[in-house]
């Protein structure tokens, strides 16, 4: 028996937006949990009422843009934000937008582009990612070297706290140090501090020009060596990415070998020279089919190919290991990695974001993820990096043999979480223990 | 007064010469960039993280609070010892552990002066973008404590954007690391971000991993002169509308033009209503086009527009701007620096608002502004020895804060809250937001041991 009060939920959002038949619920859910109900609120006050209702009976609540992760919310409520999908304001003078969290990230990018502006963060999973999710995950991506990570683009928000209270913070100023920086601290908190109901987003002017240079390489290592050459030559493109042979076919059908994508945004007059320089570095480095792409549709195709690969990897977090090293240390990282994994070209998947020194490795079926992550972390640490995120911290503490530090970190994290969500209601599936 | 026993223990931890307890010595640590003052029980200057840990433990035992301090140039009262407290000064933790240009990282101790880091980086053709005008004196620890800005924020952002990771001593004396050497290392919550700008109330930072960038290949500095401040702000709006992202859009009004001229003799016309310093950077090929567009935009309204032709000219322009705060001292003995920010579109209104406050309260106000960011520093000139005048000035400062909030802005763009603006904080934030700050403070520092009384009370 679940404690969810379906009729009260219907009273809040209307009958049509409370779904409790398992077959109809399925399209809103992912994962193994079995929530009792899916609810689709249309406004902040509805979100707040739902959260308050959940509080009365201590019902667990999971939140998602288009799809909710059901982990930890069996018998509870899955809240889907997709009806809250309006752009409330597009302010050209201040280069900001006010947007609701349920708007799909890809649709937001389109609308922003139509307005002649730019929202740089890449969609995490193209088809389902929402703007709310973008900031709840708060990642960096292959454009972050130039534009900064996702958090850079949040100036404020409205949020329903785990107690149902509504919190508003931030303003249209691009510089603001008033109070503690809860604005940026909330980015990446995965819905544990609260549910975003409005986002005040910073935008940029559209880059004056866009070009890409692509090339294919028989060897992963040779491809990667060209990145070091570019960095040494003081060339810092917008993206400098590498996709191994098995994934390259998804990014650009027909590709044989490893695909290198160099993206150049901005660089209005200089773009031609830089593109030529990049093209010669790729060619001299052993690349074939090296091509400078200037035409808009073809450029978009290349970038969308990249996003598609990225989305496939992001969709399976339990089947990937992600790590970072100093960008110039990447050649060593890949050689040492290969010693552990065997031929990287043949691996199910590996991508490199060269400017960030980031690697995402898709694991063959049956791999012991933790064991591999442990090895990879050691390797990465010797090259100025670590496995990404919370898991990386745990493994780092292991290497330092510093259980105390790990304990301190997790107890601080859980104290923070508890301060905001004393009953542990919101997104209980999110673990802060790695 | 600290007991003999505590002084002895402190000296054992950091060494004889790194503990100050004499009256005269303490006096200097009672001040900062504001007009406030206080008196510490003692000052202790650790040189290692281990010493910081020992100090924290000892102070916890003794129930004495700690006030972290860098160079003490903050404009918020952020280092004023306000309760029974010992100042922990980071000015002896000045090691640059590592500069790794290949991987865009430097690892430094918190007491490193921003300028000293810039000098070392410049040798390798790199730089650290945050450069508050106080960069010759202020420390990296202080920059991160306040999340300082500077003249380059419009393009490059603020201190927050260049902090990759930290080593932090928590109020319970335990050490944690936040972040790492790259963007992807935060443990679940972005702890680095909440420490940045927290003015020392959450943790003591003992090591900083900063992001560094190659010095841009080319840069152009321009100067536009206007009859009125409002005209300058029109140019700012037009440049942004043209899709150009300059590194710098700095504005000074007539009063500041004159005071800086007295000081630098840079040749700015004393009758100009405002001067705008505009800088763009990037690839050499892209400079001419941008300079041309900016020139066309500015010349529509400016009475004069020029492009600096030599490094000396560039220097001259920047010397004027950098001496702005100090230069006003010739007019009146004291000045209060304000730090309001409004959405860029409200900048002209904010200028109007400043003029109105000056008139309403009968005070002299000069304006320096990071105009591209909508960040104004109205400088109120007065004589602190005159009690009545001082009170009027405080009232005017409050009026400036309220004006910024009415224009949907903030009471602090880059200087922080500290003691000075704490009393206005709940005018900017709702009770729920204020409570969120307290929740965060409570999680880190439930017994209110670090920098008590700054930003919020528990
Ligand atoms: C002439 C002048 C010009 C200025 N120009 C600018 C400007 O352009 N932009 C700008 O943003 N600011 C400016 N400021 C303000 C000030 O210089 C900055 O806030 C600066 O970053 C403070 O650095 P500091 O080393 O003096 O820090 P302090 O004043 O010593 O400390 C600042 C804060 O950080 C905390 N803190 C210091 N070290 C640590 C540590 N290791 N761990 C934890 N907390 C710590 C302190 O407790 C305090 O709250 C200016 C000030 C002056 C006097």
mmCIF file of C-alpha atoms in Angstrom, chain B residues 67-354:
data_model
loop_
_atom_site.group_PDB
_atom_site.id
_atom_site.type_symbol
_atom_site.label_atom_id
_atom_site.label_comp_id
_atom_site.label_asym_id
_atom_site.label_seq_id
_atom_site.Cartn_x
_atom_site.Cartn_y
_atom_site.Cartn_z
ATOM 1 C CA UNK B 67 39.180 35.743 11.703
ATOM 2 C CA UNK B 68 40.981 34.808 8.475
ATOM 3 C CA UNK B 69 42.870 37.600 6.778
ATOM 4 C CA UNK B 70 44.868 38.109 3.609
ATOM 5 C CA UNK B 71 46.169 41.576 2.817
ATOM 6 C CA UNK B 72 43.199 43.203 4.521
ATOM 7 C CA UNK B 73 42.255 45.350 1.521
ATOM 8 C CA UNK B 74 38.619 44.231 1.467
ATOM 9 C CA UNK B 75 35.946 46.901 1.331
ATOM 10 C CA UNK B 76 33.365 45.062 3.436
ATOM 11 C CA UNK B 77 34.706 44.937 6.967
ATOM 12 C CA UNK B 78 35.357 41.282 6.255
ATOM 13 C CA UNK B 79 38.524 41.050 8.356
ATOM 14 C CA UNK B 80 37.541 43.258 11.258
ATOM 15 C CA UNK B 81 37.916 41.250 14.470
ATOM 16 C CA UNK B 82 34.433 41.708 15.799
ATOM 17 C CA UNK B 83 34.178 39.299 18.703
ATOM 18 C CA UNK B 84 36.586 37.625 21.051
ATOM 19 C CA UNK B 85 38.824 36.456 18.262
ATOM 20 C CA UNK B 86 42.313 35.803 16.983
ATOM 21 C CA UNK B 87 43.274 36.905 13.488
ATOM 22 C CA UNK B 88 44.791 34.152 11.383
ATOM 23 C CA UNK B 89 46.881 35.912 8.773
ATOM 24 C CA UNK B 90 47.796 34.039 5.603
ATOM 25 C CA UNK B 91 50.451 36.477 4.496
ATOM 26 C CA UNK B 92 53.224 34.037 5.293
ATOM 27 C CA UNK B 93 51.792 31.275 3.144
ATOM 28 C CA UNK B 94 53.201 32.685 -0.060
ATOM 29 C CA UNK B 95 54.531 29.700 -1.950
ATOM 30 C CA UNK B 96 53.698 29.214 -5.566
ATOM 31 C CA UNK B 97 53.830 25.414 -5.521
ATOM 32 C CA UNK B 98 53.526 24.895 -9.211
ATOM 33 C CA UNK B 99 52.866 26.621 -12.489
ATOM 34 C CA UNK B 100 51.817 24.111 -15.105
ATOM 35 C CA UNK B 101 51.153 26.059 -18.278
ATOM 36 C CA UNK B 102 50.786 22.957 -20.397
ATOM 37 C CA UNK B 103 47.809 21.925 -18.363
ATOM 38 C CA UNK B 104 46.477 25.412 -17.543
ATOM 39 C CA UNK B 105 46.837 25.069 -13.766
ATOM 40 C CA UNK B 106 48.762 26.820 -11.026
ATOM 41 C CA UNK B 107 48.849 25.651 -7.439
ATOM 42 C CA UNK B 108 49.420 28.375 -4.871
ATOM 43 C CA UNK B 109 49.187 29.123 -1.202
ATOM 44 C CA UNK B 110 46.497 31.614 -0.189
ATOM 45 C CA UNK B 111 48.892 34.376 0.828
ATOM 46 C CA UNK B 112 50.389 34.763 -2.641
ATOM 47 C CA UNK B 113 49.835 38.317 -3.848
ATOM 48 C CA UNK B 114 47.835 38.401 -7.065
ATOM 49 C CA UNK B 115 50.517 40.574 -8.724
ATOM 50 C CA UNK B 116 53.342 38.214 -7.746
ATOM 51 C CA UNK B 117 51.501 35.347 -9.378
ATOM 52 C CA UNK B 118 50.904 37.458 -12.492
ATOM 53 C CA UNK B 119 54.625 38.267 -12.700
ATOM 54 C CA UNK B 120 55.591 34.591 -12.530
ATOM 55 C CA UNK B 121 52.924 33.665 -15.050
ATOM 56 C CA UNK B 122 53.882 36.444 -17.441
ATOM 57 C CA UNK B 123 57.366 34.941 -17.719
ATOM 58 C CA UNK B 124 55.645 31.989 -19.342
ATOM 59 C CA UNK B 125 53.274 34.127 -21.347
ATOM 60 C CA UNK B 126 50.331 33.171 -19.141
ATOM 61 C CA UNK B 127 48.069 35.079 -16.775
ATOM 62 C CA UNK B 128 45.385 34.688 -14.119
ATOM 63 C CA UNK B 129 42.343 36.613 -15.391
ATOM 64 C CA UNK B 130 40.928 37.938 -12.082
ATOM 65 C CA UNK B 131 42.802 41.165 -11.411
ATOM 66 C CA UNK B 132 41.034 43.485 -8.977
ATOM 67 C CA UNK B 133 42.443 46.992 -9.060
ATOM 68 C CA UNK B 134 44.039 46.150 -5.724
ATOM 69 C CA UNK B 135 46.020 43.335 -7.353
ATOM 70 C CA UNK B 136 49.371 44.736 -6.320
ATOM 71 C CA UNK B 137 48.445 44.201 -2.683
ATOM 72 C CA UNK B 138 45.611 41.716 -2.439
ATOM 73 C CA UNK B 139 46.103 37.983 -1.992
ATOM 74 C CA UNK B 140 44.658 35.026 -3.863
ATOM 75 C CA UNK B 141 43.024 33.881 -0.606
ATOM 76 C CA UNK B 142 41.380 37.279 -0.222
ATOM 77 C CA UNK B 143 40.360 37.364 -3.882
ATOM 78 C CA UNK B 144 38.621 34.050 -3.458
ATOM 79 C CA UNK B 145 37.182 35.049 -0.077
ATOM 80 C CA UNK B 146 35.382 37.952 -1.728
ATOM 81 C CA UNK B 147 35.017 36.418 -5.215
ATOM 82 C CA UNK B 148 36.682 39.541 -6.510
ATOM 83 C CA UNK B 149 36.117 41.011 -9.894
ATOM 84 C CA UNK B 150 38.115 43.591 -11.729
ATOM 85 C CA UNK B 151 38.186 45.261 -15.097
ATOM 86 C CA UNK B 152 38.074 42.105 -17.246
ATOM 87 C CA UNK B 153 34.911 40.439 -15.982
ATOM 88 C CA UNK B 154 32.713 41.247 -18.926
ATOM 89 C CA UNK B 155 34.591 38.755 -21.040
ATOM 90 C CA UNK B 156 36.455 36.644 -18.528
ATOM 91 C CA UNK B 157 34.180 36.395 -15.500
ATOM 92 C CA UNK B 158 35.129 36.659 -11.846
ATOM 93 C CA UNK B 159 37.379 34.819 -9.388
ATOM 94 C CA UNK B 160 34.777 32.046 -9.057
ATOM 95 C CA UNK B 161 35.366 31.070 -12.661
ATOM 96 C CA UNK B 162 39.086 30.441 -12.127
ATOM 97 C CA UNK B 163 38.997 28.308 -9.007
ATOM 98 C CA UNK B 164 39.440 24.640 -9.838
ATOM 99 C CA UNK B 165 40.027 23.209 -6.417
ATOM 100 C CA UNK B 166 40.876 24.056 -2.828
ATOM 101 C CA UNK B 167 42.381 22.591 0.255
ATOM 102 C CA UNK B 168 40.233 23.684 3.166
ATOM 103 C CA UNK B 169 40.598 23.418 6.928
ATOM 104 C CA UNK B 170 37.093 23.083 8.351
ATOM 105 C CA UNK B 171 35.946 24.589 11.646
ATOM 106 C CA UNK B 172 36.340 21.173 13.278
ATOM 107 C CA UNK B 173 40.023 21.155 12.366
ATOM 108 C CA UNK B 174 39.672 18.526 9.632
ATOM 109 C CA UNK B 175 41.121 19.010 6.167
ATOM 110 C CA UNK B 176 39.217 18.379 2.946
ATOM 111 C CA UNK B 177 39.940 18.902 -0.717
ATOM 112 C CA UNK B 178 37.337 20.338 -2.983
ATOM 113 C CA UNK B 179 37.543 20.018 -6.746
ATOM 114 C CA UNK B 180 40.918 19.292 -8.244
ATOM 115 C CA UNK B 181 43.039 20.346 -11.163
ATOM 116 C CA UNK B 182 40.193 20.409 -13.662
ATOM 117 C CA UNK B 183 36.506 21.203 -14.108
ATOM 118 C CA UNK B 184 35.249 17.714 -13.387
ATOM 119 C CA UNK B 185 36.373 16.987 -9.876
ATOM 120 C CA UNK B 186 33.703 18.259 -7.536
ATOM 121 C CA UNK B 187 32.489 15.647 -5.062
ATOM 122 C CA UNK B 188 28.713 15.554 -5.525
ATOM 123 C CA UNK B 189 28.173 19.146 -4.494
ATOM 124 C CA UNK B 190 30.264 21.959 -5.914
ATOM 125 C CA UNK B 191 32.016 22.727 -2.637
ATOM 126 C CA UNK B 192 34.582 24.973 -4.309
ATOM 127 C CA UNK B 193 31.840 27.316 -5.426
ATOM 128 C CA UNK B 194 30.285 27.683 -1.994
ATOM 129 C CA UNK B 195 33.665 28.440 -0.411
ATOM 130 C CA UNK B 196 34.445 31.073 -3.037
ATOM 131 C CA UNK B 197 32.902 34.349 -1.901
ATOM 132 C CA UNK B 198 32.134 32.986 1.571
ATOM 133 C CA UNK B 199 34.407 35.579 3.202
ATOM 134 C CA UNK B 200 36.077 33.079 5.473
ATOM 135 C CA UNK B 201 32.938 32.016 7.311
ATOM 136 C CA UNK B 202 32.912 28.390 6.107
ATOM 137 C CA UNK B 203 36.517 27.271 6.016
ATOM 138 C CA UNK B 204 40.151 28.332 5.943
ATOM 139 C CA UNK B 205 41.662 27.914 2.518
ATOM 140 C CA UNK B 206 45.245 26.677 2.632
ATOM 141 C CA UNK B 207 45.892 25.733 -0.974
ATOM 142 C CA UNK B 208 44.353 26.915 -4.212
ATOM 143 C CA UNK B 209 44.289 25.295 -7.649
ATOM 144 C CA UNK B 210 43.679 28.087 -10.116
ATOM 145 C CA UNK B 211 42.953 28.044 -13.791
ATOM 146 C CA UNK B 212 45.436 30.033 -15.847
ATOM 147 C CA UNK B 213 45.257 31.112 -19.467
ATOM 148 C CA UNK B 214 47.734 32.071 -22.179
ATOM 149 C CA UNK B 215 48.057 35.812 -22.644
ATOM 150 C CA UNK B 216 45.937 36.725 -25.666
ATOM 151 C CA UNK B 217 47.954 37.258 -28.801
ATOM 152 C CA UNK B 218 46.654 40.745 -29.378
ATOM 153 C CA UNK B 219 44.892 43.475 -27.480
ATOM 154 C CA UNK B 220 43.625 46.933 -28.333
ATOM 155 C CA UNK B 221 42.918 49.662 -25.830
ATOM 156 C CA UNK B 222 40.601 52.518 -26.704
ATOM 157 C CA UNK B 223 39.476 55.654 -24.978
ATOM 158 C CA UNK B 224 36.268 57.569 -25.547
ATOM 159 C CA UNK B 225 35.404 60.916 -23.976
ATOM 160 C CA UNK B 226 31.903 62.182 -23.430
ATOM 161 C CA UNK B 227 30.067 65.288 -22.318
ATOM 162 C CA UNK B 228 27.771 63.283 -20.093
ATOM 163 C CA UNK B 229 27.933 59.955 -18.242
ATOM 164 C CA UNK B 230 24.651 58.949 -19.859
ATOM 165 C CA UNK B 231 26.266 59.180 -23.289
ATOM 166 C CA UNK B 232 28.987 56.774 -22.252
ATOM 167 C CA UNK B 233 26.432 54.265 -21.077
ATOM 168 C CA UNK B 234 24.729 54.446 -24.455
ATOM 169 C CA UNK B 235 27.989 53.390 -26.100
ATOM 170 C CA UNK B 236 28.213 50.455 -23.702
ATOM 171 C CA UNK B 237 24.714 49.291 -24.621
ATOM 172 C CA UNK B 238 25.420 49.692 -28.335
ATOM 173 C CA UNK B 239 28.675 47.719 -28.205
ATOM 174 C CA UNK B 240 26.932 44.830 -26.468
ATOM 175 C CA UNK B 241 24.061 44.982 -28.944
ATOM 176 C CA UNK B 242 26.591 44.727 -31.783
ATOM 177 C CA UNK B 243 27.584 41.306 -30.459
ATOM 178 C CA UNK B 244 31.068 42.337 -29.381
ATOM 179 C CA UNK B 245 32.398 41.095 -26.068
ATOM 180 C CA UNK B 246 35.121 43.504 -24.966
ATOM 181 C CA UNK B 247 37.344 42.468 -22.073
ATOM 182 C CA UNK B 248 36.888 45.864 -20.500
ATOM 183 C CA UNK B 249 34.353 48.686 -20.382
ATOM 184 C CA UNK B 250 35.538 50.966 -17.574
ATOM 185 C CA UNK B 251 33.954 54.295 -16.826
ATOM 186 C CA UNK B 252 35.007 57.298 -14.751
ATOM 187 C CA UNK B 253 33.023 60.468 -14.286
ATOM 188 C CA UNK B 254 34.199 64.077 -14.314
ATOM 189 C CA UNK B 255 35.174 64.120 -10.664
ATOM 190 C CA UNK B 256 37.386 61.075 -11.046
ATOM 191 C CA UNK B 257 38.861 62.355 -14.287
ATOM 192 C CA UNK B 258 40.024 65.398 -12.359
ATOM 193 C CA UNK B 259 41.306 63.646 -9.269
ATOM 194 C CA UNK B 260 43.228 61.074 -11.300
ATOM 195 C CA UNK B 261 44.629 63.859 -13.505
ATOM 196 C CA UNK B 262 45.963 65.619 -10.411
ATOM 197 C CA UNK B 263 47.744 62.425 -9.652
ATOM 198 C CA UNK B 264 48.856 60.977 -12.986
ATOM 199 C CA UNK B 265 48.893 63.851 -15.510
ATOM 200 C CA UNK B 266 47.789 61.398 -18.172
ATOM 201 C CA UNK B 267 46.287 64.178 -20.252
ATOM 202 C CA UNK B 268 42.573 63.464 -19.894
ATOM 203 C CA UNK B 269 40.575 66.633 -20.645
ATOM 204 C CA UNK B 270 39.333 67.988 -17.331
ATOM 205 C CA UNK B 271 36.077 69.245 -18.746
ATOM 206 C CA UNK B 272 34.934 65.833 -20.006
ATOM 207 C CA UNK B 273 31.807 64.478 -18.338
ATOM 208 C CA UNK B 274 32.979 60.884 -18.568
ATOM 209 C CA UNK B 275 35.679 58.690 -19.967
ATOM 210 C CA UNK B 276 35.204 55.134 -21.138
ATOM 211 C CA UNK B 277 38.125 52.741 -21.406
ATOM 212 C CA UNK B 278 37.419 49.951 -23.862
ATOM 213 C CA UNK B 279 39.651 46.975 -24.440
ATOM 214 C CA UNK B 280 39.296 43.988 -26.756
ATOM 215 C CA UNK B 281 41.599 41.004 -27.101
ATOM 216 C CA UNK B 282 42.014 37.923 -29.245
ATOM 217 C CA UNK B 283 43.714 37.085 -32.525
ATOM 218 C CA UNK B 284 45.478 39.940 -34.333
ATOM 219 C CA UNK B 285 43.375 39.401 -37.468
ATOM 220 C CA UNK B 286 40.182 40.011 -35.495
ATOM 221 C CA UNK B 287 41.267 43.270 -33.866
ATOM 222 C CA UNK B 288 40.868 45.779 -36.675
ATOM 223 C CA UNK B 289 37.271 44.842 -37.410
ATOM 224 C CA UNK B 290 36.279 45.142 -33.774
ATOM 225 C CA UNK B 291 38.118 48.409 -33.245
ATOM 226 C CA UNK B 292 36.441 49.804 -36.339
ATOM 227 C CA UNK B 293 32.953 48.786 -35.191
ATOM 228 C CA UNK B 294 33.548 50.137 -31.704
ATOM 229 C CA UNK B 295 34.962 53.363 -33.141
ATOM 230 C CA UNK B 296 31.865 53.849 -35.271
ATOM 231 C CA UNK B 297 29.563 53.159 -32.353
ATOM 232 C CA UNK B 298 31.407 55.422 -29.918
ATOM 233 C CA UNK B 299 31.909 58.263 -32.364
ATOM 234 C CA UNK B 300 28.155 58.609 -32.772
ATOM 235 C CA UNK B 301 28.040 60.260 -29.356
ATOM 236 C CA UNK B 302 31.545 60.618 -27.967
ATOM 237 C CA UNK B 303 33.302 63.961 -28.305
ATOM 238 C CA UNK B 304 36.571 62.160 -28.803
ATOM 239 C CA UNK B 305 37.592 58.575 -29.553
ATOM 240 C CA UNK B 306 41.108 57.299 -29.777
ATOM 241 C CA UNK B 307 42.958 54.042 -30.019
ATOM 242 C CA UNK B 308 46.112 53.707 -27.933
ATOM 243 C CA UNK B 309 48.990 53.312 -30.338
ATOM 244 C CA UNK B 310 51.817 52.369 -28.000
ATOM 245 C CA UNK B 311 52.304 50.362 -24.853
ATOM 246 C CA UNK B 312 53.095 53.604 -23.057
ATOM 247 C CA UNK B 313 49.727 55.034 -24.025
ATOM 248 C CA UNK B 314 48.005 51.875 -22.816
ATOM 249 C CA UNK B 315 49.849 52.127 -19.513
ATOM 250 C CA UNK B 316 48.897 55.739 -19.111
ATOM 251 C CA UNK B 317 45.223 54.960 -19.570
ATOM 252 C CA UNK B 318 45.352 52.171 -17.015
ATOM 253 C CA UNK B 319 47.338 54.191 -14.494
ATOM 254 C CA UNK B 320 44.480 56.667 -14.382
ATOM 255 C CA UNK B 321 41.935 53.942 -13.810
ATOM 256 C CA UNK B 322 43.956 52.068 -11.233
ATOM 257 C CA UNK B 323 44.660 55.126 -9.153
ATOM 258 C CA UNK B 324 41.004 56.119 -9.076
ATOM 259 C CA UNK B 325 40.243 55.112 -5.477
ATOM 260 C CA UNK B 326 43.378 56.591 -3.990
ATOM 261 C CA UNK B 327 43.279 59.781 -6.000
ATOM 262 C CA UNK B 328 40.181 61.151 -4.320
ATOM 263 C CA UNK B 329 42.024 61.475 -1.027
ATOM 264 C CA UNK B 330 43.292 64.860 -2.180
ATOM 265 C CA UNK B 331 39.782 66.233 -2.284
ATOM 266 C CA UNK B 332 38.578 65.076 1.113
ATOM 267 C CA UNK B 333 40.386 63.047 3.758
ATOM 268 C CA UNK B 334 38.003 60.063 3.738
ATOM 269 C CA UNK B 335 36.047 58.194 1.146
ATOM 270 C CA UNK B 336 33.513 55.393 1.244
ATOM 271 C CA UNK B 337 33.587 52.912 -1.615
ATOM 272 C CA UNK B 338 30.241 51.536 -2.699
ATOM 273 C CA UNK B 339 29.745 48.517 -4.873
ATOM 274 C CA UNK B 340 26.273 48.341 -6.308
ATOM 275 C CA UNK B 341 25.391 46.467 -9.468
ATOM 276 C CA UNK B 342 22.346 46.693 -11.694
ATOM 277 C CA UNK B 343 21.288 44.878 -14.854
ATOM 278 C CA UNK B 344 23.156 46.530 -17.706
ATOM 279 C CA UNK B 345 19.953 47.964 -19.158
ATOM 280 C CA UNK B 346 19.372 49.881 -15.937
ATOM 281 C CA UNK B 347 22.851 51.388 -15.863
ATOM 282 C CA UNK B 348 21.759 54.856 -17.069
ATOM 283 C CA UNK B 349 19.055 54.861 -14.405
ATOM 284 C CA UNK B 350 21.585 53.912 -11.771
ATOM 285 C CA UNK B 351 23.777 56.838 -12.788
ATOM 286 C CA UNK B 352 20.744 59.065 -12.407
ATOM 287 C CA UNK B 353 20.110 57.459 -9.043
ATOM 288 C CA UNK B 354 23.627 58.242 -7.841
#
